[in-house]
Amino acid sequence: MTDILSLDRPARPAARAPALAEMPSLIGLTRDEMGKALAEVGVPERQVKMRVSQLWHWLYVRGVSDFDHMTNVSKDMREMLKRHFTIARPEVVEEQISTDGTRKWLLRFPARGAGRPVEIETVYIPEEGRGTLCISSQVGCTLTCSFCHTGTQKLVRNLTAEEILAQLLLARDRLGDFPDRDTPPGTIAPAEGRKVSNVVMMGMGEPLYNFESVKTALLIATDGDGLSLSKRRVTLSTSGIVPEIYRTGEEIGVMLAISLHAVRDDLRDMLVPINKKYPLKALMEACRAYPGLSNARRITFEYVMLEGVNDSLEDAKELVKLLKGVPAKINLIPFNPWPGTNYQCSSWDQIEKFADFINAAGYASPIRTPRGRDILAACGQLKSESERMRKVDRMAFEAMMIANHGADD
Ligand code: SAH
Ligand code: SF4
């Protein structure tokens, strides 16, 4: 079986980059912010705009992480930039590669003005014709969804825009997605054939509680003069922070995934407690108003299958009713157990019945794909995994579900 959830130990020794200096990074700044930062350290006003586009190209088209590789920037200017800024990647504490090519990286970010140093994980899922990167937005989470392991951990801190973006840059480095160093300056890397073709904000944390940093990072990731990811290939998953869903539509414009998990307010209040603040009616209104929806641009509704809790055919029926009129896809997620949880994953039989009902109502169901069985098997298998592995495995699993059935091409 393609065992995505049982990753091999490192296939090669964990890579170690030098620790980042405690100086500000030029990564993750908007063009305006970068311009201001350059002016503050003495770049002449008349040069600022030109320097920003030069740097933008080197950082996001060429993916350089060393000022000395910026061959069309004068040595003096490079030295000056080096004295004030860093563009180094985070430290890769561990890299693991699965038999099916799934990779995960444990990354360490230094404190650098954003609280204490933190470690986070990023997962890459390769597939036929595409590859999906699952990115974290926070360390821990302030929300307390009762079935979610992250929800039992306090929020350590929000990730900065740099740290969110660094996960993508690092993955592109490691997968060889940036052009060779000797490619002439100005070369645009072709979007076709890239290893990271899709991004899902489905790692740790609630992205809409870190709105500004997530927005900045995603706008840079989808900037046509830089990393150039299509907004249709970027999916942001939220537990349902209604005001920021409107803002996401207006200000970011990426694809949306909603962690629905229940179709009645009383149950959703228990599973996803933010529902008390933003109940289903308000959530569905925000979904209906999401700009640009069509059959080709649908909202993904994530639904974790919890035995005897939300997995009855009655629930399936109400789910279909709730989503009526919304261009939607449904991702059924077998519950991934963790130590201390009272929930259990629904039986395969029940998941199939649920999926069949949804199928009959016209929604494609991920469980029916050949990989479904492997995933369900892995769901039980996770019981023996270490705590950290489990969290990452859920990320890997989630990203794959979305890659398979969620995000559009
Ligand atoms: N905070 C955001 C994004 C991260 S969680 C959100 O809630 O949408 C990504 C997905 O994994 C969410 O749909 C979440 O509900 C789901 N999830 C969390 N814990 C899980 C578990 N133990 N088993 C299966 N899915 C889980
Ligand atoms: Fe936070 Fe999402 Fe987990 Fe809820 S499901 S606790 S919002 S990470």
Coordinates of C-alpha atoms and ligand atoms in Angstrom, one line a residue:
M1 CA 0.0 0.0 0.0
T2 CA 1.1 3.5 -0.5
D3 CA 1.7 4.3 3.1
I4 CA 1.7 8.0 3.3
L5 CA 1.4 8.0 7.1
S6 CA 4.4 5.9 7.9
L7 CA 7.3 7.9 6.9
D8 CA 10.7 6.4 6.8
R9 CA 13.5 7.7 8.9
P10 CA 15.6 10.3 7.1
A11 CA 16.8 9.0 3.8
R12 CA 19.8 11.3 4.0
P13 CA 21.3 13.0 7.0
A14 CA 19.3 16.0 8.3
A15 CA 20.5 19.1 6.6
R16 CA 21.8 21.9 8.8
A17 CA 21.8 25.4 7.6
P18 CA 23.6 28.1 9.7
A19 CA 21.4 29.6 12.3
L20 CA 19.9 32.9 11.2
A21 CA 21.4 36.0 12.6
E22 CA 19.3 38.1 14.8
M23 CA 18.9 40.7 12.1
P24 CA 15.7 41.6 10.1
S25 CA 14.9 39.5 7.1
L26 CA 14.1 41.0 3.7
I27 CA 11.8 38.0 3.0
G28 CA 8.1 38.5 3.7
L29 CA 8.0 42.2 3.3
T30 CA 5.6 43.9 0.9
R31 CA 7.3 46.0 -1.8
D32 CA 6.5 49.2 0.2
E33 CA 8.0 47.7 3.4
M34 CA 11.1 46.6 1.6
G35 CA 11.5 50.1 0.0
K36 CA 11.2 51.7 3.5
A37 CA 13.7 49.2 5.0
L38 CA 16.2 49.9 2.2
A39 CA 15.8 53.7 2.5
E40 CA 16.3 53.5 6.3
V41 CA 19.7 51.9 5.9
G42 CA 20.8 54.5 3.4
V43 CA 19.9 53.2 -0.1
P44 CA 19.5 56.5 -2.0
E45 CA 15.8 57.4 -2.5
R46 CA 16.1 57.5 -6.3
Q47 CA 17.4 53.9 -6.3
V48 CA 14.9 52.4 -3.9
K49 CA 12.3 51.3 -6.5
M50 CA 14.9 49.7 -8.8
R51 CA 16.5 48.0 -5.8
V52 CA 13.2 46.6 -4.7
S53 CA 12.5 45.0 -8.1
Q54 CA 16.0 43.7 -8.3
L55 CA 15.8 42.1 -4.9
W56 CA 12.3 40.8 -5.5
H57 CA 13.5 39.0 -8.6
W58 CA 16.5 37.5 -6.8
L59 CA 14.5 36.4 -3.7
Y60 CA 11.3 35.1 -5.4
V61 CA 12.1 34.2 -9.0
R62 CA 15.6 33.0 -8.5
G63 CA 15.3 31.9 -4.9
V64 CA 18.7 33.0 -3.7
S65 CA 19.5 32.9 0.0
D66 CA 22.9 34.6 -0.2
F67 CA 23.4 38.2 -1.2
D68 CA 26.6 37.3 -3.0
H69 CA 24.6 35.4 -5.6
M70 CA 22.9 38.6 -6.7
T71 CA 25.3 39.0 -9.6
N72 CA 23.9 42.2 -11.0
V73 CA 24.0 44.0 -7.6
S74 CA 27.3 45.9 -7.0
K75 CA 29.6 44.5 -4.4
D76 CA 29.3 47.6 -2.2
M77 CA 25.6 47.4 -2.2
R78 CA 25.7 43.7 -1.3
E79 CA 28.0 44.4 1.6
M80 CA 25.7 47.1 2.8
L81 CA 22.7 44.8 2.6
K82 CA 24.6 42.1 4.4
R83 CA 25.4 44.4 7.3
H84 CA 21.7 45.1 7.9
F85 CA 19.6 42.2 6.7
T86 CA 19.4 38.5 6.3
I87 CA 17.8 36.4 3.5
A88 CA 18.9 33.1 5.0
R89 CA 16.6 30.1 5.1
P90 CA 15.4 28.7 8.4
E91 CA 17.4 25.8 9.9
V92 CA 16.3 22.4 8.7
V93 CA 16.3 20.3 11.9
E94 CA 15.1 17.2 10.3
E95 CA 14.0 16.1 6.8
Q96 CA 12.1 12.9 6.3
I97 CA 11.2 11.3 3.0
S98 CA 8.4 8.6 2.7
T99 CA 8.5 5.7 0.4
D100 CA 5.8 7.4 -1.7
G101 CA 7.9 10.6 -1.9
T102 CA 6.1 12.6 0.8
R103 CA 8.5 14.8 2.6
K104 CA 8.3 16.7 5.8
W105 CA 10.7 19.2 7.2
L106 CA 11.1 20.2 10.8
L107 CA 12.2 23.9 10.6
R108 CA 13.6 26.1 13.3
F109 CA 13.0 29.8 13.3
P110 CA 15.1 32.1 15.4
A111 CA 13.5 34.6 17.8
R112 CA 14.2 37.7 15.7
G113 CA 11.8 40.2 17.2
A114 CA 8.9 37.8 17.1
G115 CA 9.1 36.2 20.6
R116 CA 10.9 33.0 21.2
P117 CA 12.5 30.7 18.6
V118 CA 10.0 28.1 17.4
E119 CA 10.0 24.8 15.5
I120 CA 7.3 24.0 13.0
E121 CA 6.7 21.4 10.4
T122 CA 6.0 21.6 6.7
V123 CA 4.8 18.7 4.6
Y124 CA 5.1 18.1 0.8
I125 CA 2.9 15.6 -1.0
P126 CA 3.9 14.8 -4.5
E127 CA 1.3 13.4 -6.9
E128 CA 0.9 12.6 -10.5
G129 CA 1.1 16.0 -12.3
R130 CA 1.1 18.1 -9.1
G131 CA 2.7 18.6 -5.7
T132 CA 1.1 20.2 -2.6
L133 CA 2.8 21.9 0.2
C134 CA 1.0 22.1 3.6
I135 CA 2.0 25.2 5.5
S136 CA 1.6 26.3 9.1
S137 CA 0.4 29.7 10.2
Q138 CA 0.7 29.6 14.0
V139 CA 2.6 27.5 16.6
G140 CA -0.3 26.0 18.5
C141 CA -3.8 27.5 18.2
T142 CA -6.0 29.7 20.4
L143 CA -9.1 27.7 19.4
T144 CA -10.1 24.5 21.1
C145 CA -11.8 22.2 18.6
S146 CA -12.4 19.1 20.7
F147 CA -11.2 16.5 18.2
C148 CA -8.0 18.4 17.3
H149 CA -4.7 17.8 18.9
T150 CA -3.4 21.2 18.1
G151 CA -6.4 22.6 19.9
T152 CA -5.0 21.1 23.2
Q153 CA -1.8 23.2 22.8
K154 CA -1.7 26.8 23.8
L155 CA -0.8 29.3 21.1
V156 CA 2.9 29.8 21.4
R157 CA 2.9 32.6 18.8
N158 CA 1.8 33.7 15.4
L159 CA 4.3 33.0 12.6
T160 CA 5.5 36.1 10.8
A161 CA 5.0 36.6 7.1
E162 CA 8.6 35.7 6.6
E163 CA 8.2 32.4 8.4
I164 CA 5.1 31.5 6.5
L165 CA 6.8 32.3 3.2
A166 CA 10.1 30.6 4.2
Q167 CA 8.3 27.3 4.3
L168 CA 7.5 27.6 0.6
L169 CA 11.0 28.9 -0.3
L170 CA 12.7 26.1 1.7
A171 CA 10.5 23.5 -0.1
R172 CA 11.3 24.9 -3.5
D173 CA 15.0 24.9 -2.6
R174 CA 14.9 21.3 -1.5
L175 CA 12.9 20.1 -4.4
G176 CA 14.9 21.9 -7.0
D177 CA 12.1 24.3 -8.1
F178 CA 14.3 27.4 -8.4
P179 CA 16.5 27.9 -11.5
D180 CA 20.2 27.0 -11.4
R181 CA 22.5 29.6 -10.0
D182 CA 24.2 30.2 -13.3
T183 CA 21.0 31.0 -15.2
P184 CA 21.5 34.6 -16.4
P185 CA 19.9 37.4 -14.3
G186 CA 16.4 38.2 -15.4
T187 CA 15.5 34.7 -16.3
I188 CA 11.9 33.8 -15.4
A189 CA 11.4 30.3 -14.1
P190 CA 8.7 28.4 -16.0
A191 CA 5.6 27.7 -13.9
E192 CA 5.1 24.4 -15.6
G193 CA 6.7 21.3 -14.2
R194 CA 7.3 22.8 -10.7
K195 CA 7.3 20.4 -7.9
V196 CA 5.3 22.7 -5.6
S197 CA 2.3 23.5 -7.7
N198 CA -0.3 23.8 -4.9
V199 CA -0.2 25.3 -1.4
V200 CA -2.7 24.6 1.4
M201 CA -2.8 26.6 4.6
M202 CA -3.7 23.5 6.7
G203 CA -0.8 23.0 9.0
M204 CA -0.8 24.2 12.6
G205 CA -2.9 27.1 13.6
E206 CA -5.9 29.1 12.5
P207 CA -4.7 31.2 9.6
L208 CA -7.5 33.8 9.9
Y209 CA -6.3 34.6 13.5
N210 CA -3.0 35.6 11.9
F211 CA -4.6 37.5 9.1
E212 CA -2.1 40.2 8.3
S213 CA 0.9 37.9 8.1
V214 CA -1.0 35.2 6.2
K215 CA -2.2 37.8 3.8
T216 CA 1.2 39.3 3.1
A217 CA 2.8 35.9 2.7
L218 CA 0.1 34.6 0.3
L219 CA 0.1 37.8 -1.8
I220 CA 3.9 37.4 -2.2
A221 CA 3.5 33.7 -3.0
T222 CA 0.9 34.6 -5.7
D223 CA 2.7 37.7 -7.0
G224 CA 3.2 37.3 -10.8
D225 CA 6.6 38.9 -10.7
G226 CA 7.9 36.4 -8.1
L227 CA 6.8 33.0 -6.8
S228 CA 3.8 33.2 -9.2
L229 CA 1.6 30.6 -7.7
S230 CA -1.9 30.7 -9.1
K231 CA -4.5 31.8 -6.6
R232 CA -6.6 28.9 -7.7
R233 CA -3.8 26.6 -6.5
V234 CA -3.7 28.1 -3.0
T235 CA -6.3 27.0 -0.4
L236 CA -6.7 28.5 3.0
S237 CA -8.5 26.4 5.6
T238 CA -10.4 28.0 8.5
S239 CA -12.5 26.9 11.3
G240 CA -14.9 29.7 10.4
I241 CA -13.8 33.2 11.5
V242 CA -16.6 34.9 9.6
P243 CA -15.4 38.5 9.4
E244 CA -12.0 37.4 8.1
I245 CA -13.6 35.1 5.5
Y246 CA -15.1 38.2 3.9
R247 CA -11.7 39.9 4.1
T248 CA -10.0 36.8 2.6
G249 CA -12.3 37.0 -0.4
E250 CA -11.7 40.7 -0.8
E251 CA -8.0 41.0 0.1
I252 CA -6.4 37.7 -0.7
G253 CA -8.6 35.9 -3.2
V254 CA -7.3 32.4 -2.7
M255 CA -9.5 29.2 -2.5
L256 CA -11.3 28.6 0.7
A257 CA -11.7 25.5 2.8
I258 CA -14.1 25.4 5.8
S259 CA -13.6 23.0 8.7
L260 CA -17.3 22.3 9.0
H261 CA -17.5 19.0 10.8
A262 CA -21.1 19.4 12.0
V263 CA -24.3 20.5 10.4
R264 CA -26.2 21.5 13.5
D265 CA -25.2 24.4 15.8
D266 CA -25.6 22.4 19.0
L267 CA -23.1 19.8 17.8
R268 CA -20.8 22.3 16.1
D269 CA -20.7 24.4 19.3
M270 CA -19.1 21.3 20.9
L271 CA -16.7 20.3 18.1
V272 CA -15.7 23.7 16.8
P273 CA -16.4 26.1 19.7
I274 CA -15.8 29.2 17.6
N275 CA -19.3 28.3 16.2
K276 CA -20.8 29.9 19.3
K277 CA -19.4 33.2 18.1
Y278 CA -20.0 32.6 14.4
P279 CA -22.9 30.1 14.0
L280 CA -23.7 28.1 10.9
K281 CA -26.1 30.7 9.5
A282 CA -23.5 33.4 9.5
L283 CA -20.8 31.0 8.3
M284 CA -22.9 29.9 5.4
E285 CA -23.7 33.5 4.5
A286 CA -20.1 34.3 4.3
C287 CA -19.5 31.3 2.1
R288 CA -22.3 32.2 -0.2
A289 CA -20.8 35.7 -0.5
Y290 CA -17.3 34.5 -1.2
P291 CA -16.2 36.2 -4.5
G292 CA -15.7 34.3 -7.7
L293 CA -17.4 31.0 -6.8
S294 CA -18.4 28.8 -9.7
N295 CA -18.4 25.1 -10.5
A296 CA -14.8 25.4 -11.3
R297 CA -14.0 27.4 -8.2
R298 CA -15.7 25.7 -5.3
I299 CA -15.4 25.9 -1.5
T300 CA -14.0 22.8 0.1
F301 CA -15.9 21.7 3.2
E302 CA -13.9 19.5 5.5
Y303 CA -15.8 17.0 7.6
V304 CA -14.0 14.8 10.1
M305 CA -15.7 11.4 10.6
L306 CA -16.3 10.8 14.3
E307 CA -18.0 7.6 15.2
G308 CA -21.5 8.0 16.6
V309 CA -21.0 11.8 16.8
N310 CA -21.5 13.3 13.3
D311 CA -21.5 10.3 11.0
S312 CA -25.1 9.3 10.6
L313 CA -27.0 9.3 7.4
E314 CA -29.2 12.0 9.0
D315 CA -26.1 14.1 9.2
A316 CA -25.2 13.4 5.6
K317 CA -28.7 14.5 4.6
E318 CA -28.5 17.7 6.5
L319 CA -25.1 18.3 5.1
V320 CA -26.4 18.2 1.6
K321 CA -29.2 20.5 2.6
L322 CA -26.9 23.0 4.2
L323 CA -24.6 23.2 1.2
K324 CA -27.5 23.7 -1.3
G325 CA -26.7 26.5 -3.7
V326 CA -23.0 26.8 -2.7
P327 CA -20.5 25.6 -5.2
A328 CA -18.9 23.0 -2.8
K329 CA -16.7 20.0 -2.5
I330 CA -16.8 17.8 0.6
N331 CA -13.7 16.2 2.0
L332 CA -14.5 13.4 4.4
I333 CA -11.6 13.0 6.8
P334 CA -11.2 9.9 8.9
F335 CA -10.6 11.0 12.4
N336 CA -7.0 10.8 13.4
P337 CA -6.8 9.7 17.1
W338 CA -4.4 11.1 19.6
P339 CA -3.6 10.3 23.2
G340 CA -6.3 11.4 25.6
T341 CA -9.1 11.9 23.0
N342 CA -12.5 10.5 23.6
Y343 CA -13.4 10.3 19.9
Q344 CA -13.0 7.4 17.6
C345 CA -12.8 7.2 13.9
S346 CA -16.0 6.1 12.2
S347 CA -16.0 2.6 10.8
W348 CA -15.0 2.2 7.1
D349 CA -18.4 0.9 6.4
Q350 CA -20.1 4.0 7.9
I351 CA -17.7 6.3 6.0
E352 CA -18.6 4.6 2.8
K353 CA -22.3 4.9 3.5
F354 CA -21.9 8.5 4.3
A355 CA -19.8 9.1 1.2
D356 CA -22.3 7.2 -1.0
F357 CA -25.1 9.4 0.2
I358 CA -23.1 12.5 -0.6
N359 CA -22.2 11.1 -4.0
A360 CA -25.7 10.4 -4.9
A361 CA -26.5 14.0 -4.1
G362 CA -23.9 15.0 -6.7
Y363 CA -20.8 15.6 -4.6
A364 CA -17.6 13.8 -5.3
S365 CA -16.4 11.8 -2.3
P366 CA -12.7 11.4 -1.6
I367 CA -13.2 8.2 0.3
R368 CA -14.0 6.4 -2.9
T369 CA -10.6 6.9 -4.4
P370 CA -8.1 4.1 -4.4
R371 CA -6.1 5.8 -1.7
G372 CA -9.0 6.0 0.7
R373 CA -8.4 2.5 2.1
D374 CA -4.8 3.2 2.7
I375 CA -5.7 6.3 4.5
L376 CA -8.2 4.7 6.7
A377 CA -5.7 2.0 7.6
A378 CA -3.2 4.6 8.5
C379 CA -5.8 6.4 10.6
G380 CA -5.7 3.4 13.1
Q381 CA -2.0 2.9 12.7
L382 CA -1.3 6.4 14.0
K383 CA -2.1 5.2 17.5
S384 CA 1.4 3.8 17.8
E385 CA 3.1 6.9 16.5
S386 CA 4.9 9.5 18.6
E387 CA 3.0 12.7 19.4
R388 CA 4.9 14.9 17.1
M389 CA 4.8 12.5 14.3
R390 CA 1.1 12.2 14.6
K391 CA 0.5 15.9 14.2
V392 CA 2.6 16.0 11.1
D393 CA 1.0 12.9 9.7
R394 CA -2.4 14.6 10.0
M395 CA -0.9 17.5 8.1
A396 CA 0.4 15.2 5.4
F397 CA -2.9 13.4 5.3
E398 CA -4.9 16.6 5.1
A399 CA -2.8 18.1 2.4
M400 CA -3.1 14.9 0.4
M401 CA -6.9 14.9 0.8
I402 CA -7.1 18.5 -0.4
A403 CA -4.6 17.8 -3.2
N404 CA -6.7 14.9 -4.4
H405 CA -10.1 16.3 -4.0
G406 CA -10.0 19.9 -2.8
A407 CA -8.0 22.5 -4.5
D408 CA -8.6 23.1 -8.2
D409 CA -6.0 22.7 -10.8
Ligands
SAH1 N1 -7.1 25.8 11.8 C1 -7.5 25.6 10.5 C2 -6.5 24.9 9.6 C3 -5.7 23.8 10.2 S1 -6.4 22.3 10.7 C4 -8.8 24.8 10.5 O1 -9.3 24.4 11.5 O2 -9.4 24.7 9.4 C5 -6.6 21.4 9.1 C6 -7.8 20.4 9.2 O3 -7.5 19.2 10.0 C7 -9.1 21.0 9.7 O4 -10.2 20.7 8.9 C8 -9.2 20.3 11.1 O5 -10.5 20.4 11.6 C9 -8.7 18.9 10.7 N2 -8.3 18.1 11.9 C10 -7.9 18.6 13.1 N3 -7.7 17.5 14.0 C11 -8.0 16.4 13.3 C12 -8.0 15.0 13.6 N4 -7.6 14.6 14.8 N5 -8.3 14.1 12.7 C13 -8.7 14.6 11.5 N6 -8.7 15.8 11.1 C14 -8.4 16.8 12.0
SF4_2 FE1 -7.2 25.3 15.7 FE2 -8.0 24.3 13.4 FE3 -7.3 22.6 15.4 FE4 -9.5 24.0 15.5 S1 -9.0 22.4 14.0 S2 -8.0 23.8 17.2 S3 -8.9 25.9 14.5 S4 -5.9 24.0 14.3

